[in-house]
Amino acid sequence: MKTVTARAHTNIALIKYWGKKDPELILPYTSSVSLTLADFYTDTTVHFEPQLKADQFTLDGISQPTGKISAFLDLVRQQAGLSASARVESHNHVPTAAGLASSASAFAALALAASRAAGLALSARDLSRLARRGSGSASRSIFGGLALWQRGDDDATSFATALPKPALPLAMIVVLVDAGPKPVGSRALMANTVATSPYYPAWVSTNEKAAQAMVAALAADDFATVGHLTEQSSMQMHATILAADPAFTYWQPETLTAWSLVRQLREQGVPAYATMDAGPNVKILTLAPYVAQIKAALAPTFGQRLLTTGPGPAARVLTEVP
Ligand code: PMV
Protein backbone atom coordinates (compact mmCIF):
# COMPACT_ATOMS: atom_id res chain seq x y z
CA MET A 1 0.00 0.00 0.00
CA LYS A 2 1.16 3.53 -0.77
CA THR A 3 2.45 6.03 1.79
CA VAL A 4 0.81 9.35 1.04
CA THR A 5 1.56 12.81 2.45
CA ALA A 6 -0.99 15.57 1.93
CA ARG A 7 -1.12 19.23 2.92
CA ALA A 8 -4.26 21.23 3.72
CA HIS A 9 -4.55 24.83 4.91
CA THR A 10 -6.74 26.24 7.67
CA ASN A 11 -9.70 28.43 6.77
CA ILE A 12 -11.54 31.23 8.52
CA ALA A 13 -15.28 31.48 8.01
CA LEU A 14 -16.56 34.84 6.77
CA ILE A 15 -20.08 33.46 7.15
CA LYS A 16 -19.99 31.09 10.11
CA TYR A 17 -21.08 27.51 10.57
CA TRP A 18 -22.51 27.03 14.05
CA GLY A 19 -24.82 24.13 14.81
CA LYS A 20 -25.49 20.65 13.46
CA LYS A 21 -28.84 19.45 12.15
CA ASP A 22 -27.35 15.94 12.15
CA PRO A 23 -24.45 15.49 14.59
CA GLU A 24 -23.58 12.01 13.28
CA LEU A 25 -23.26 13.04 9.62
CA ILE A 26 -22.23 16.62 10.51
CA LEU A 27 -24.94 18.29 8.46
CA PRO A 28 -25.09 22.00 9.35
CA TYR A 29 -28.17 24.15 9.91
CA THR A 30 -26.74 26.85 7.64
CA SER A 31 -24.41 27.25 4.70
CA SER A 32 -21.06 28.98 5.34
CA VAL A 33 -18.39 30.82 3.35
CA SER A 34 -14.67 30.83 4.14
CA LEU A 35 -11.24 32.03 3.16
CA THR A 36 -8.47 29.41 3.10
CA LEU A 37 -5.27 30.90 4.56
CA ALA A 38 -1.81 30.82 2.97
CA ASP A 39 0.38 30.58 6.06
CA PHE A 40 -1.25 27.99 8.33
CA TYR A 41 -1.50 24.34 7.31
CA THR A 42 -1.24 20.70 8.37
CA ASP A 43 0.88 18.00 6.69
CA THR A 44 -0.32 14.44 7.23
CA THR A 45 1.20 11.12 6.17
CA VAL A 46 -0.89 7.95 6.07
CA HIS A 47 0.17 4.35 5.51
CA PHE A 48 -2.18 1.38 5.91
CA GLU A 49 -0.21 -1.58 7.27
CA PRO A 50 -1.92 -5.01 7.52
CA GLN A 51 0.55 -6.11 10.23
CA LEU A 52 -0.40 -3.22 12.58
CA LYS A 53 -2.70 -4.27 15.46
CA ALA A 54 -4.34 -0.85 15.80
CA ASP A 55 -4.22 2.63 14.27
CA GLN A 56 -1.35 4.82 15.46
CA PHE A 57 -1.38 8.61 15.44
CA THR A 58 1.36 11.13 16.19
CA LEU A 59 1.05 14.91 16.14
CA ASP A 60 4.34 16.77 15.83
CA GLY A 61 6.10 13.56 16.84
CA ILE A 62 4.04 12.94 19.99
CA SER A 63 1.77 9.91 20.26
CA GLN A 64 -1.94 10.82 20.59
CA PRO A 65 -5.20 9.04 21.43
CA THR A 66 -6.71 7.56 18.25
CA GLY A 67 -10.48 7.68 18.97
CA LYS A 68 -11.57 10.41 16.52
CA ILE A 69 -8.90 9.47 13.96
CA SER A 70 -9.88 5.79 13.96
CA ALA A 71 -13.58 6.62 13.58
CA PHE A 72 -12.64 8.78 10.60
CA LEU A 73 -10.34 6.12 9.11
CA ASP A 74 -13.23 3.64 9.42
CA LEU A 75 -15.15 5.75 6.88
CA VAL A 76 -12.20 5.51 4.49
CA ARG A 77 -11.78 1.76 5.11
CA GLN A 78 -15.49 1.23 4.43
CA GLN A 79 -15.31 3.09 1.11
CA ALA A 80 -12.12 1.28 0.06
CA GLY A 81 -13.15 -2.19 1.31
CA LEU A 82 -10.06 -2.30 3.51
CA SER A 83 -9.51 -3.65 7.01
CA ALA A 84 -5.85 -2.74 7.69
CA SER A 85 -4.89 -0.36 10.48
CA ALA A 86 -2.98 2.80 9.64
CA ARG A 87 -0.02 4.79 10.82
CA VAL A 88 -0.87 8.52 10.76
CA GLU A 89 1.72 11.26 11.30
CA SER A 90 0.66 14.90 11.37
CA HIS A 91 2.61 18.12 11.60
CA ASN A 92 0.80 21.35 12.34
CA HIS A 93 2.24 24.46 10.74
CA VAL A 94 -0.17 26.63 12.60
CA PRO A 95 2.07 28.58 15.00
CA THR A 96 1.24 26.96 18.34
CA ALA A 97 0.74 30.43 19.75
CA ALA A 98 -1.77 31.35 17.06
CA GLY A 99 -4.71 29.70 18.76
CA LEU A 100 -6.22 29.15 15.32
CA ALA A 101 -8.50 26.18 14.84
CA SER A 102 -6.49 23.42 13.25
CA SER A 103 -9.29 20.84 12.99
CA ALA A 104 -10.17 22.18 9.51
CA SER A 105 -6.67 21.69 8.09
CA ALA A 106 -6.21 18.47 10.09
CA PHE A 107 -9.26 16.63 8.76
CA ALA A 108 -8.87 17.99 5.21
CA ALA A 109 -5.26 16.72 5.09
CA LEU A 110 -6.29 13.40 6.65
CA ALA A 111 -9.18 12.95 4.19
CA LEU A 112 -6.87 13.45 1.22
CA ALA A 113 -3.90 11.41 2.51
CA ALA A 114 -5.99 8.52 3.87
CA SER A 115 -8.25 8.19 0.84
CA ARG A 116 -5.26 8.12 -1.54
CA ALA A 117 -3.32 5.74 0.68
CA ALA A 118 -6.35 3.42 0.66
CA GLY A 119 -6.32 3.43 -3.15
CA LEU A 120 -9.32 5.74 -3.62
CA ALA A 121 -9.30 8.62 -6.12
CA LEU A 122 -12.08 10.84 -4.78
CA SER A 123 -13.39 13.92 -6.57
CA ALA A 124 -13.03 17.27 -4.77
CA ARG A 125 -16.73 17.04 -3.90
CA ASP A 126 -16.40 13.59 -2.35
CA LEU A 127 -13.25 14.65 -0.48
CA SER A 128 -15.17 17.61 0.91
CA ARG A 129 -17.99 15.29 2.03
CA LEU A 130 -15.47 12.97 3.66
CA ALA A 131 -13.55 15.80 5.40
CA ARG A 132 -16.89 17.13 6.69
CA ARG A 133 -17.35 13.93 8.70
CA GLY A 134 -14.19 14.74 10.71
CA SER A 135 -14.93 18.41 11.35
CA GLY A 136 -17.52 20.53 9.57
CA SER A 137 -15.13 23.35 8.74
CA ALA A 138 -12.72 20.82 7.14
CA SER A 139 -15.16 20.43 4.22
CA ARG A 140 -14.09 23.95 3.15
CA SER A 141 -10.31 23.40 3.54
CA ILE A 142 -10.28 21.05 0.52
CA PHE A 143 -10.46 24.22 -1.58
CA GLY A 144 -8.12 27.18 -1.94
CA GLY A 145 -9.22 30.80 -1.77
CA LEU A 146 -12.92 31.24 -1.09
CA ALA A 147 -15.21 28.28 -0.48
CA LEU A 148 -18.95 27.88 -0.01
CA TRP A 149 -20.23 24.95 2.06
CA GLN A 150 -23.86 24.52 0.96
CA ARG A 151 -25.69 23.04 3.91
CA GLY A 152 -27.49 20.45 1.74
CA ASP A 153 -30.16 18.03 2.98
CA ASP A 154 -28.20 14.82 3.45
CA ASP A 155 -24.73 13.28 3.23
CA ALA A 156 -24.73 13.42 -0.57
CA THR A 157 -25.72 17.09 -0.88
CA SER A 158 -23.74 18.73 1.97
CA PHE A 159 -20.31 19.68 0.59
CA ALA A 160 -18.17 22.70 -0.19
CA THR A 161 -17.21 24.09 -3.58
CA ALA A 162 -14.66 26.71 -4.62
CA LEU A 163 -16.00 30.19 -5.31
CA PRO A 164 -14.52 32.21 -8.19
CA LYS A 165 -11.29 34.05 -7.36
CA PRO A 166 -12.25 37.66 -6.57
CA ALA A 167 -10.42 40.66 -8.00
CA LEU A 168 -10.22 41.99 -4.41
CA PRO A 169 -6.73 41.66 -2.83
CA LEU A 170 -8.09 40.04 0.35
CA ALA A 171 -5.81 39.96 3.40
CA MET A 172 -6.23 38.83 6.98
CA ILE A 173 -4.51 39.99 10.17
CA VAL A 174 -4.70 37.62 13.14
CA VAL A 175 -4.66 39.37 16.53
CA LEU A 176 -3.37 36.96 19.16
CA VAL A 177 -5.37 37.69 22.28
CA ASP A 178 -4.72 34.37 24.01
CA ALA A 179 -2.66 31.44 22.79
CA GLY A 180 -3.96 28.94 25.39
CA PRO A 181 -6.33 26.05 24.69
CA LYS A 182 -10.04 26.81 24.41
CA PRO A 183 -11.92 26.59 27.72
CA VAL A 184 -14.90 24.96 25.96
CA GLY A 185 -14.69 22.94 22.75
CA SER A 186 -16.82 24.04 19.81
CA ARG A 187 -18.56 20.68 19.47
CA ALA A 188 -20.22 20.70 22.91
CA LEU A 189 -20.99 24.40 22.83
CA MET A 190 -22.56 24.18 19.37
CA ALA A 191 -24.88 21.44 20.61
CA ASN A 192 -25.81 23.44 23.70
CA THR A 193 -26.46 26.59 21.65
CA VAL A 194 -28.81 24.68 19.34
CA ALA A 195 -30.58 23.08 22.30
CA THR A 196 -30.96 26.11 24.58
CA SER A 197 -30.42 29.49 22.88
CA PRO A 198 -33.74 31.24 22.15
CA TYR A 199 -31.87 33.22 19.46
CA TYR A 200 -30.79 30.11 17.56
CA PRO A 201 -33.76 29.91 15.14
CA ALA A 202 -33.20 33.60 14.25
CA TRP A 203 -29.51 32.88 13.67
CA VAL A 204 -30.37 30.09 11.22
CA SER A 205 -32.66 32.18 9.03
CA THR A 206 -30.41 35.28 9.11
CA ASN A 207 -27.16 33.40 8.54
CA GLU A 208 -28.49 31.36 5.63
CA LYS A 209 -29.55 34.55 3.85
CA ALA A 210 -26.15 36.06 4.68
CA ALA A 211 -24.34 33.12 3.05
CA GLN A 212 -26.20 33.67 -0.20
CA ALA A 213 -25.70 37.48 0.04
CA MET A 214 -21.96 36.89 0.62
CA VAL A 215 -21.64 34.87 -2.59
CA ALA A 216 -23.25 37.74 -4.50
CA ALA A 217 -21.09 40.42 -2.80
CA LEU A 218 -17.90 38.47 -3.55
CA ALA A 219 -18.92 38.01 -7.18
CA ALA A 220 -19.52 41.78 -7.40
CA ASP A 221 -16.15 42.57 -5.70
CA ASP A 222 -18.15 44.68 -3.24
CA PHE A 223 -15.79 44.74 -0.25
CA ALA A 224 -17.92 47.00 1.93
CA THR A 225 -20.73 44.41 1.80
CA VAL A 226 -18.30 41.45 2.14
CA GLY A 227 -16.79 43.02 5.27
CA HIS A 228 -20.12 44.03 6.77
CA LEU A 229 -21.61 40.55 6.28
CA THR A 230 -18.43 39.01 7.76
CA GLU A 231 -18.61 41.03 10.95
CA GLN A 232 -22.38 40.55 11.32
CA SER A 233 -22.20 36.76 10.95
CA SER A 234 -19.55 36.51 13.65
CA MET A 235 -21.33 38.87 16.06
CA GLN A 236 -24.62 37.06 15.59
CA MET A 237 -22.96 33.70 16.20
CA HIS A 238 -21.45 35.01 19.45
CA ALA A 239 -24.84 36.49 20.41
CA THR A 240 -26.51 33.07 20.15
CA ILE A 241 -23.73 31.63 22.34
CA LEU A 242 -24.19 34.39 24.94
CA ALA A 243 -27.92 33.65 24.99
CA ALA A 244 -27.48 29.90 25.56
CA ASP A 245 -28.12 28.28 28.95
CA PRO A 246 -25.64 28.39 30.63
CA ALA A 247 -24.56 31.68 29.06
CA PHE A 248 -21.05 31.70 27.68
CA THR A 249 -18.62 33.78 25.69
CA TYR A 250 -15.18 33.05 24.23
CA TRP A 251 -14.35 36.75 24.36
CA GLN A 252 -11.75 38.23 26.66
CA PRO A 253 -11.25 41.93 27.44
CA GLU A 254 -8.63 42.24 24.70
CA THR A 255 -11.10 40.78 22.17
CA LEU A 256 -13.23 43.88 22.70
CA THR A 257 -10.16 46.12 22.64
CA ALA A 258 -9.19 44.77 19.20
CA TRP A 259 -12.74 45.02 17.91
CA SER A 260 -13.09 48.66 19.01
CA LEU A 261 -9.76 49.53 17.33
CA VAL A 262 -11.13 47.97 14.13
CA ARG A 263 -14.30 50.07 14.44
CA GLN A 264 -12.23 53.23 14.94
CA LEU A 265 -10.17 52.43 11.85
CA ARG A 266 -13.34 51.96 9.86
CA GLU A 267 -14.64 55.34 11.03
CA GLN A 268 -11.41 56.78 9.56
CA GLY A 269 -12.24 55.18 6.21
CA VAL A 270 -10.04 52.07 6.51
CA PRO A 271 -11.76 48.90 5.21
CA ALA A 272 -11.28 46.60 8.20
CA TYR A 273 -13.78 44.11 9.67
CA ALA A 274 -13.43 41.80 12.66
CA THR A 275 -14.40 38.13 12.91
CA MET A 276 -14.05 35.81 15.92
CA ASP A 277 -14.39 32.03 16.12
CA ALA A 278 -14.47 29.52 18.97
CA GLY A 279 -11.80 31.42 20.89
CA PRO A 280 -10.82 34.95 21.93
CA ASN A 281 -8.54 35.80 18.99
CA VAL A 282 -9.65 38.40 16.47
CA LYS A 283 -9.12 38.06 12.74
CA ILE A 284 -9.31 41.25 10.70
CA LEU A 285 -10.50 40.99 7.12
CA THR A 286 -9.08 43.77 4.96
CA LEU A 287 -7.45 44.53 1.61
CA ALA A 288 -3.68 44.16 1.12
CA PRO A 289 -2.93 47.90 0.64
CA TYR A 290 -4.29 48.64 4.16
CA VAL A 291 -2.38 45.96 6.11
CA ALA A 292 0.51 48.23 7.16
CA GLN A 293 -1.81 51.00 8.40
CA ILE A 294 -3.95 48.56 10.41
CA LYS A 295 -0.92 46.88 11.98
CA ALA A 296 0.51 50.30 12.91
CA ALA A 297 -2.77 51.17 14.66
CA LEU A 298 -2.84 47.88 16.59
CA ALA A 299 0.88 47.62 17.41
CA PRO A 300 0.83 49.87 20.51
CA THR A 301 -1.64 47.44 22.13
CA PHE A 302 -0.70 44.08 20.57
CA GLY A 303 2.99 44.51 19.68
CA GLN A 304 4.29 41.37 18.00
CA ARG A 305 0.98 39.52 18.48
CA LEU A 306 -0.14 40.34 14.93
CA LEU A 307 0.17 37.85 12.07
CA THR A 308 -0.60 38.71 8.46
CA THR A 309 -1.78 36.25 5.85
CA GLY A 310 -3.87 36.01 2.69
CA PRO A 311 -5.67 33.50 0.49
CA GLY A 312 -4.04 30.06 0.42
CA PRO A 313 -4.12 27.07 -1.94
CA ALA A 314 -6.30 23.94 -2.08
CA ALA A 315 -5.42 20.71 -0.29
CA ARG A 316 -2.89 18.71 -2.28
CA VAL A 317 -0.79 15.56 -2.26
CA LEU A 318 2.87 16.32 -1.52
CA THR A 319 4.34 12.85 -1.93
CA GLU A 320 3.06 9.41 -2.87
CA VAL A 321 5.48 6.54 -2.28
CA PRO A 322 4.52 3.14 -3.73
O1 PMV B 1 -15.55 22.53 12.29
P1 PMV B 1 -15.62 22.86 13.73
O2 PMV B 1 -16.41 21.86 14.49
O3 PMV B 1 -14.25 23.12 14.31
O4 PMV B 1 -16.44 24.24 13.91
C1 PMV B 1 -16.02 25.47 13.41
C2 PMV B 1 -16.79 26.55 14.01
C3 PMV B 1 -16.29 27.97 13.74
O5 PMV B 1 -14.91 27.98 13.51
C4 PMV B 1 -16.60 28.83 14.94
C5 PMV B 1 -17.02 28.59 12.55
C6 PMV B 1 -16.64 28.09 11.19
O6 PMV B 1 -17.51 28.12 10.31
O7 PMV B 1 -15.48 27.71 10.95
PDB file of C-alpha atoms in Angstrom, residues 124-282:
ATOM      1  CA  ALA A 124     -13.026  17.271  -4.770  1.00  0.00           C
ATOM      2  CA  ARG A 125     -16.726  17.044  -3.896  1.00  0.00           C
ATOM      3  CA  ASP A 126     -16.399  13.589  -2.345  1.00  0.00           C
ATOM      4  CA  LEU A 127     -13.250  14.655  -0.484  1.00  0.00           C
ATOM      5  CA  SER A 128     -15.171  17.613   0.913  1.00  0.00           C
ATOM      6  CA  ARG A 129     -17.993  15.295   2.028  1.00  0.00           C
ATOM      7  CA  LEU A 130     -15.465  12.972   3.659  1.00  0.00           C
ATOM      8  CA  ALA A 131     -13.552  15.802   5.400  1.00  0.00           C
ATOM      9  CA  ARG A 132     -16.892  17.131   6.694  1.00  0.00           C
ATOM     10  CA  ARG A 133     -17.352  13.932   8.701  1.00  0.00           C
ATOM     11  CA  GLY A 134     -14.190  14.737  10.709  1.00  0.00           C
ATOM     12  CA  SER A 135     -14.931  18.409  11.347  1.00  0.00           C
ATOM     13  CA  GLY A 136     -17.524  20.530   9.574  1.00  0.00           C
ATOM     14  CA  SER A 137     -15.128  23.346   8.740  1.00  0.00           C
ATOM     15  CA  ALA A 138     -12.720  20.818   7.139  1.00  0.00           C
ATOM     16  CA  SER A 139     -15.161  20.432   4.220  1.00  0.00           C
ATOM     17  CA  ARG A 140     -14.088  23.948   3.148  1.00  0.00           C
ATOM     18  CA  SER A 141     -10.309  23.402   3.536  1.00  0.00           C
ATOM     19  CA  ILE A 142     -10.277  21.046   0.521  1.00  0.00           C
ATOM     20  CA  PHE A 143     -10.459  24.222  -1.577  1.00  0.00           C
ATOM     21  CA  GLY A 144      -8.122  27.181  -1.935  1.00  0.00           C
ATOM     22  CA  GLY A 145      -9.225  30.804  -1.772  1.00  0.00           C
ATOM     23  CA  LEU A 146     -12.921  31.238  -1.094  1.00  0.00           C
ATOM     24  CA  ALA A 147     -15.206  28.277  -0.482  1.00  0.00           C
ATOM     25  CA  LEU A 148     -18.947  27.876  -0.008  1.00  0.00           C
ATOM     26  CA  TRP A 149     -20.234  24.954   2.060  1.00  0.00           C
ATOM     27  CA  GLN A 150     -23.855  24.517   0.956  1.00  0.00           C
ATOM     28  CA  ARG A 151     -25.688  23.036   3.913  1.00  0.00           C
ATOM     29  CA  GLY A 152     -27.495  20.453   1.743  1.00  0.00           C
ATOM     30  CA  ASP A 153     -30.155  18.030   2.982  1.00  0.00           C
ATOM     31  CA  ASP A 154     -28.196  14.824   3.455  1.00  0.00           C
ATOM     32  CA  ASP A 155     -24.731  13.279   3.230  1.00  0.00           C
ATOM     33  CA  ALA A 156     -24.734  13.419  -0.572  1.00  0.00           C
ATOM     34  CA  THR A 157     -25.724  17.089  -0.878  1.00  0.00           C
ATOM     35  CA  SER A 158     -23.739  18.728   1.973  1.00  0.00           C
ATOM     36  CA  PHE A 159     -20.310  19.680   0.590  1.00  0.00           C
ATOM     37  CA  ALA A 160     -18.171  22.704  -0.185  1.00  0.00           C
ATOM     38  CA  THR A 161     -17.213  24.095  -3.580  1.00  0.00           C
ATOM     39  CA  ALA A 162     -14.658  26.711  -4.617  1.00  0.00           C
ATOM     40  CA  LEU A 163     -15.998  30.192  -5.314  1.00  0.00           C
ATOM     41  CA  PRO A 164     -14.515  32.214  -8.193  1.00  0.00           C
ATOM     42  CA  LYS A 165     -11.288  34.054  -7.357  1.00  0.00           C
ATOM     43  CA  PRO A 166     -12.252  37.656  -6.566  1.00  0.00           C
ATOM     44  CA  ALA A 167     -10.420  40.659  -8.001  1.00  0.00           C
ATOM     45  CA  LEU A 168     -10.223  41.991  -4.413  1.00  0.00           C
ATOM     46  CA  PRO A 169      -6.735  41.660  -2.833  1.00  0.00           C
ATOM     47  CA  LEU A 170      -8.086  40.043   0.353  1.00  0.00           C
ATOM     48  CA  ALA A 171      -5.805  39.960   3.404  1.00  0.00           C
ATOM     49  CA  MET A 172      -6.232  38.831   6.977  1.00  0.00           C
ATOM     50  CA  ILE A 173      -4.513  39.987  10.165  1.00  0.00           C
ATOM     51  CA  VAL A 174      -4.702  37.623  13.142  1.00  0.00           C
ATOM     52  CA  VAL A 175      -4.658  39.371  16.529  1.00  0.00           C
ATOM     53  CA  LEU A 176      -3.374  36.959  19.164  1.00  0.00           C
ATOM     54  CA  VAL A 177      -5.370  37.694  22.283  1.00  0.00           C
ATOM     55  CA  ASP A 178      -4.719  34.375  24.012  1.00  0.00           C
ATOM     56  CA  ALA A 179      -2.663  31.438  22.793  1.00  0.00           C
ATOM     57  CA  GLY A 180      -3.957  28.943  25.386  1.00  0.00           C
ATOM     58  CA  PRO A 181      -6.331  26.046  24.695  1.00  0.00           C
ATOM     59  CA  LYS A 182     -10.043  26.813  24.413  1.00  0.00           C
ATOM     60  CA  PRO A 183     -11.925  26.587  27.721  1.00  0.00           C
ATOM     61  CA  VAL A 184     -14.897  24.956  25.963  1.00  0.00           C
ATOM     62  CA  GLY A 185     -14.685  22.941  22.746  1.00  0.00           C
ATOM     63  CA  SER A 186     -16.824  24.045  19.814  1.00  0.00           C
ATOM     64  CA  ARG A 187     -18.558  20.676  19.475  1.00  0.00           C
ATOM     65  CA  ALA A 188     -20.217  20.696  22.910  1.00  0.00           C
ATOM     66  CA  LEU A 189     -20.991  24.401  22.828  1.00  0.00           C
ATOM     67  CA  MET A 190     -22.563  24.183  19.368  1.00  0.00           C
ATOM     68  CA  ALA A 191     -24.880  21.437  20.607  1.00  0.00           C
ATOM     69  CA  ASN A 192     -25.810  23.438  23.696  1.00  0.00           C
ATOM     70  CA  THR A 193     -26.464  26.591  21.654  1.00  0.00           C
ATOM     71  CA  VAL A 194     -28.808  24.685  19.336  1.00  0.00           C
ATOM     72  CA  ALA A 195     -30.583  23.082  22.304  1.00  0.00           C
ATOM     73  CA  THR A 196     -30.964  26.111  24.577  1.00  0.00           C
ATOM     74  CA  SER A 197     -30.423  29.487  22.881  1.00  0.00           C
ATOM     75  CA  PRO A 198     -33.736  31.245  22.147  1.00  0.00           C
ATOM     76  CA  TYR A 199     -31.866  33.219  19.464  1.00  0.00           C
ATOM     77  CA  TYR A 200     -30.786  30.112  17.558  1.00  0.00           C
ATOM     78  CA  PRO A 201     -33.760  29.911  15.139  1.00  0.00           C
ATOM     79  CA  ALA A 202     -33.204  33.597  14.251  1.00  0.00           C
ATOM     80  CA  TRP A 203     -29.509  32.879  13.669  1.00  0.00           C
ATOM     81  CA  VAL A 204     -30.369  30.090  11.219  1.00  0.00           C
ATOM     82  CA  SER A 205     -32.663  32.178   9.031  1.00  0.00           C
ATOM     83  CA  THR A 206     -30.413  35.278   9.114  1.00  0.00           C
ATOM     84  CA  ASN A 207     -27.164  33.403   8.540  1.00  0.00           C
ATOM     85  CA  GLU A 208     -28.490  31.360   5.633  1.00  0.00           C
ATOM     86  CA  LYS A 209     -29.548  34.555   3.848  1.00  0.00           C
ATOM     87  CA  ALA A 210     -26.148  36.064   4.680  1.00  0.00           C
ATOM     88  CA  ALA A 211     -24.336  33.118   3.050  1.00  0.00           C
ATOM     89  CA  GLN A 212     -26.198  33.672  -0.202  1.00  0.00           C
ATOM     90  CA  ALA A 213     -25.696  37.477   0.038  1.00  0.00           C
ATOM     91  CA  MET A 214     -21.958  36.894   0.625  1.00  0.00           C
ATOM     92  CA  VAL A 215     -21.639  34.872  -2.588  1.00  0.00           C
ATOM     93  CA  ALA A 216     -23.247  37.739  -4.500  1.00  0.00           C
ATOM     94  CA  ALA A 217     -21.091  40.425  -2.803  1.00  0.00           C
ATOM     95  CA  LEU A 218     -17.901  38.469  -3.551  1.00  0.00           C
ATOM     96  CA  ALA A 219     -18.923  38.009  -7.183  1.00  0.00           C
ATOM     97  CA  ALA A 220     -19.519  41.778  -7.400  1.00  0.00           C
ATOM     98  CA  ASP A 221     -16.146  42.572  -5.700  1.00  0.00           C
ATOM     99  CA  ASP A 222     -18.150  44.678  -3.237  1.00  0.00           C
ATOM    100  CA  PHE A 223     -15.786  44.736  -0.255  1.00  0.00           C
ATOM    101  CA  ALA A 224     -17.921  46.999   1.934  1.00  0.00           C
ATOM    102  CA  THR A 225     -20.726  44.409   1.800  1.00  0.00           C
ATOM    103  CA  VAL A 226     -18.299  41.453   2.141  1.00  0.00           C
ATOM    104  CA  GLY A 227     -16.788  43.018   5.269  1.00  0.00           C
ATOM    105  CA  HIS A 228     -20.121  44.034   6.767  1.00  0.00           C
ATOM    106  CA  LEU A 229     -21.613  40.547   6.276  1.00  0.00           C
ATOM    107  CA  THR A 230     -18.435  39.007   7.759  1.00  0.00           C
ATOM    108  CA  GLU A 231     -18.610  41.029  10.950  1.00  0.00           C
ATOM    109  CA  GLN A 232     -22.376  40.554  11.315  1.00  0.00           C
ATOM    110  CA  SER A 233     -22.199  36.756  10.947  1.00  0.00           C
ATOM    111  CA  SER A 234     -19.553  36.515  13.652  1.00  0.00           C
ATOM    112  CA  MET A 235     -21.332  38.870  16.058  1.00  0.00           C
ATOM    113  CA  GLN A 236     -24.625  37.058  15.587  1.00  0.00           C
ATOM    114  CA  MET A 237     -22.959  33.696  16.203  1.00  0.00           C
ATOM    115  CA  HIS A 238     -21.448  35.010  19.448  1.00  0.00           C
ATOM    116  CA  ALA A 239     -24.840  36.488  20.406  1.00  0.00           C
ATOM    117  CA  THR A 240     -26.509  33.069  20.146  1.00  0.00           C
ATOM    118  CA  ILE A 241     -23.727  31.630  22.337  1.00  0.00           C
ATOM    119  CA  LEU A 242     -24.191  34.390  24.945  1.00  0.00           C
ATOM    120  CA  ALA A 243     -27.916  33.650  24.989  1.00  0.00           C
ATOM    121  CA  ALA A 244     -27.479  29.905  25.564  1.00  0.00           C
ATOM    122  CA  ASP A 245     -28.116  28.279  28.951  1.00  0.00           C
ATOM    123  CA  PRO A 246     -25.643  28.387  30.625  1.00  0.00           C
ATOM    124  CA  ALA A 247     -24.562  31.677  29.056  1.00  0.00           C
ATOM    125  CA  PHE A 248     -21.049  31.703  27.682  1.00  0.00           C
ATOM    126  CA  THR A 249     -18.621  33.783  25.692  1.00  0.00           C
ATOM    127  CA  TYR A 250     -15.182  33.048  24.233  1.00  0.00           C
ATOM    128  CA  TRP A 251     -14.355  36.748  24.363  1.00  0.00           C
ATOM    129  CA  GLN A 252     -11.746  38.230  26.657  1.00  0.00           C
ATOM    130  CA  PRO A 253     -11.248  41.931  27.443  1.00  0.00           C
ATOM    131  CA  GLU A 254      -8.629  42.244  24.696  1.00  0.00           C
ATOM    132  CA  THR A 255     -11.097  40.776  22.167  1.00  0.00           C
ATOM    133  CA  LEU A 256     -13.230  43.879  22.704  1.00  0.00           C
ATOM    134  CA  THR A 257     -10.156  46.124  22.635  1.00  0.00           C
ATOM    135  CA  ALA A 258      -9.195  44.771  19.198  1.00  0.00           C
ATOM    136  CA  TRP A 259     -12.742  45.020  17.912  1.00  0.00           C
ATOM    137  CA  SER A 260     -13.095  48.655  19.007  1.00  0.00           C
ATOM    138  CA  LEU A 261      -9.765  49.532  17.327  1.00  0.00           C
ATOM    139  CA  VAL A 262     -11.133  47.966  14.134  1.00  0.00           C
ATOM    140  CA  ARG A 263     -14.298  50.070  14.437  1.00  0.00           C
ATOM    141  CA  GLN A 264     -12.228  53.229  14.942  1.00  0.00           C
ATOM    142  CA  LEU A 265     -10.165  52.429  11.851  1.00  0.00           C
ATOM    143  CA  ARG A 266     -13.344  51.962   9.857  1.00  0.00           C
ATOM    144  CA  GLU A 267     -14.637  55.340  11.026  1.00  0.00           C
ATOM    145  CA  GLN A 268     -11.414  56.784   9.557  1.00  0.00           C
ATOM    146  CA  GLY A 269     -12.242  55.178   6.208  1.00  0.00           C
ATOM    147  CA  VAL A 270     -10.036  52.069   6.514  1.00  0.00           C
ATOM    148  CA  PRO A 271     -11.763  48.902   5.210  1.00  0.00           C
ATOM    149  CA  ALA A 272     -11.278  46.600   8.204  1.00  0.00           C
ATOM    150  CA  TYR A 273     -13.781  44.114   9.669  1.00  0.00           C
ATOM    151  CA  ALA A 274     -13.427  41.799  12.660  1.00  0.00           C
ATOM    152  CA  THR A 275     -14.398  38.129  12.910  1.00  0.00           C
ATOM    153  CA  MET A 276     -14.052  35.812  15.923  1.00  0.00           C
ATOM    154  CA  ASP A 277     -14.392  32.032  16.120  1.00  0.00           C
ATOM    155  CA  ALA A 278     -14.469  29.519  18.970  1.00  0.00           C
ATOM    156  CA  GLY A 279     -11.799  31.422  20.891  1.00  0.00           C
ATOM    157  CA  PRO A 280     -10.815  34.953  21.929  1.00  0.00           C
ATOM    158  CA  ASN A 281      -8.539  35.800  18.989  1.00  0.00           C
ATOM    159  CA  VAL A 282      -9.649  38.403  16.470  1.00  0.00           C
TER     160      VAL A 282
END
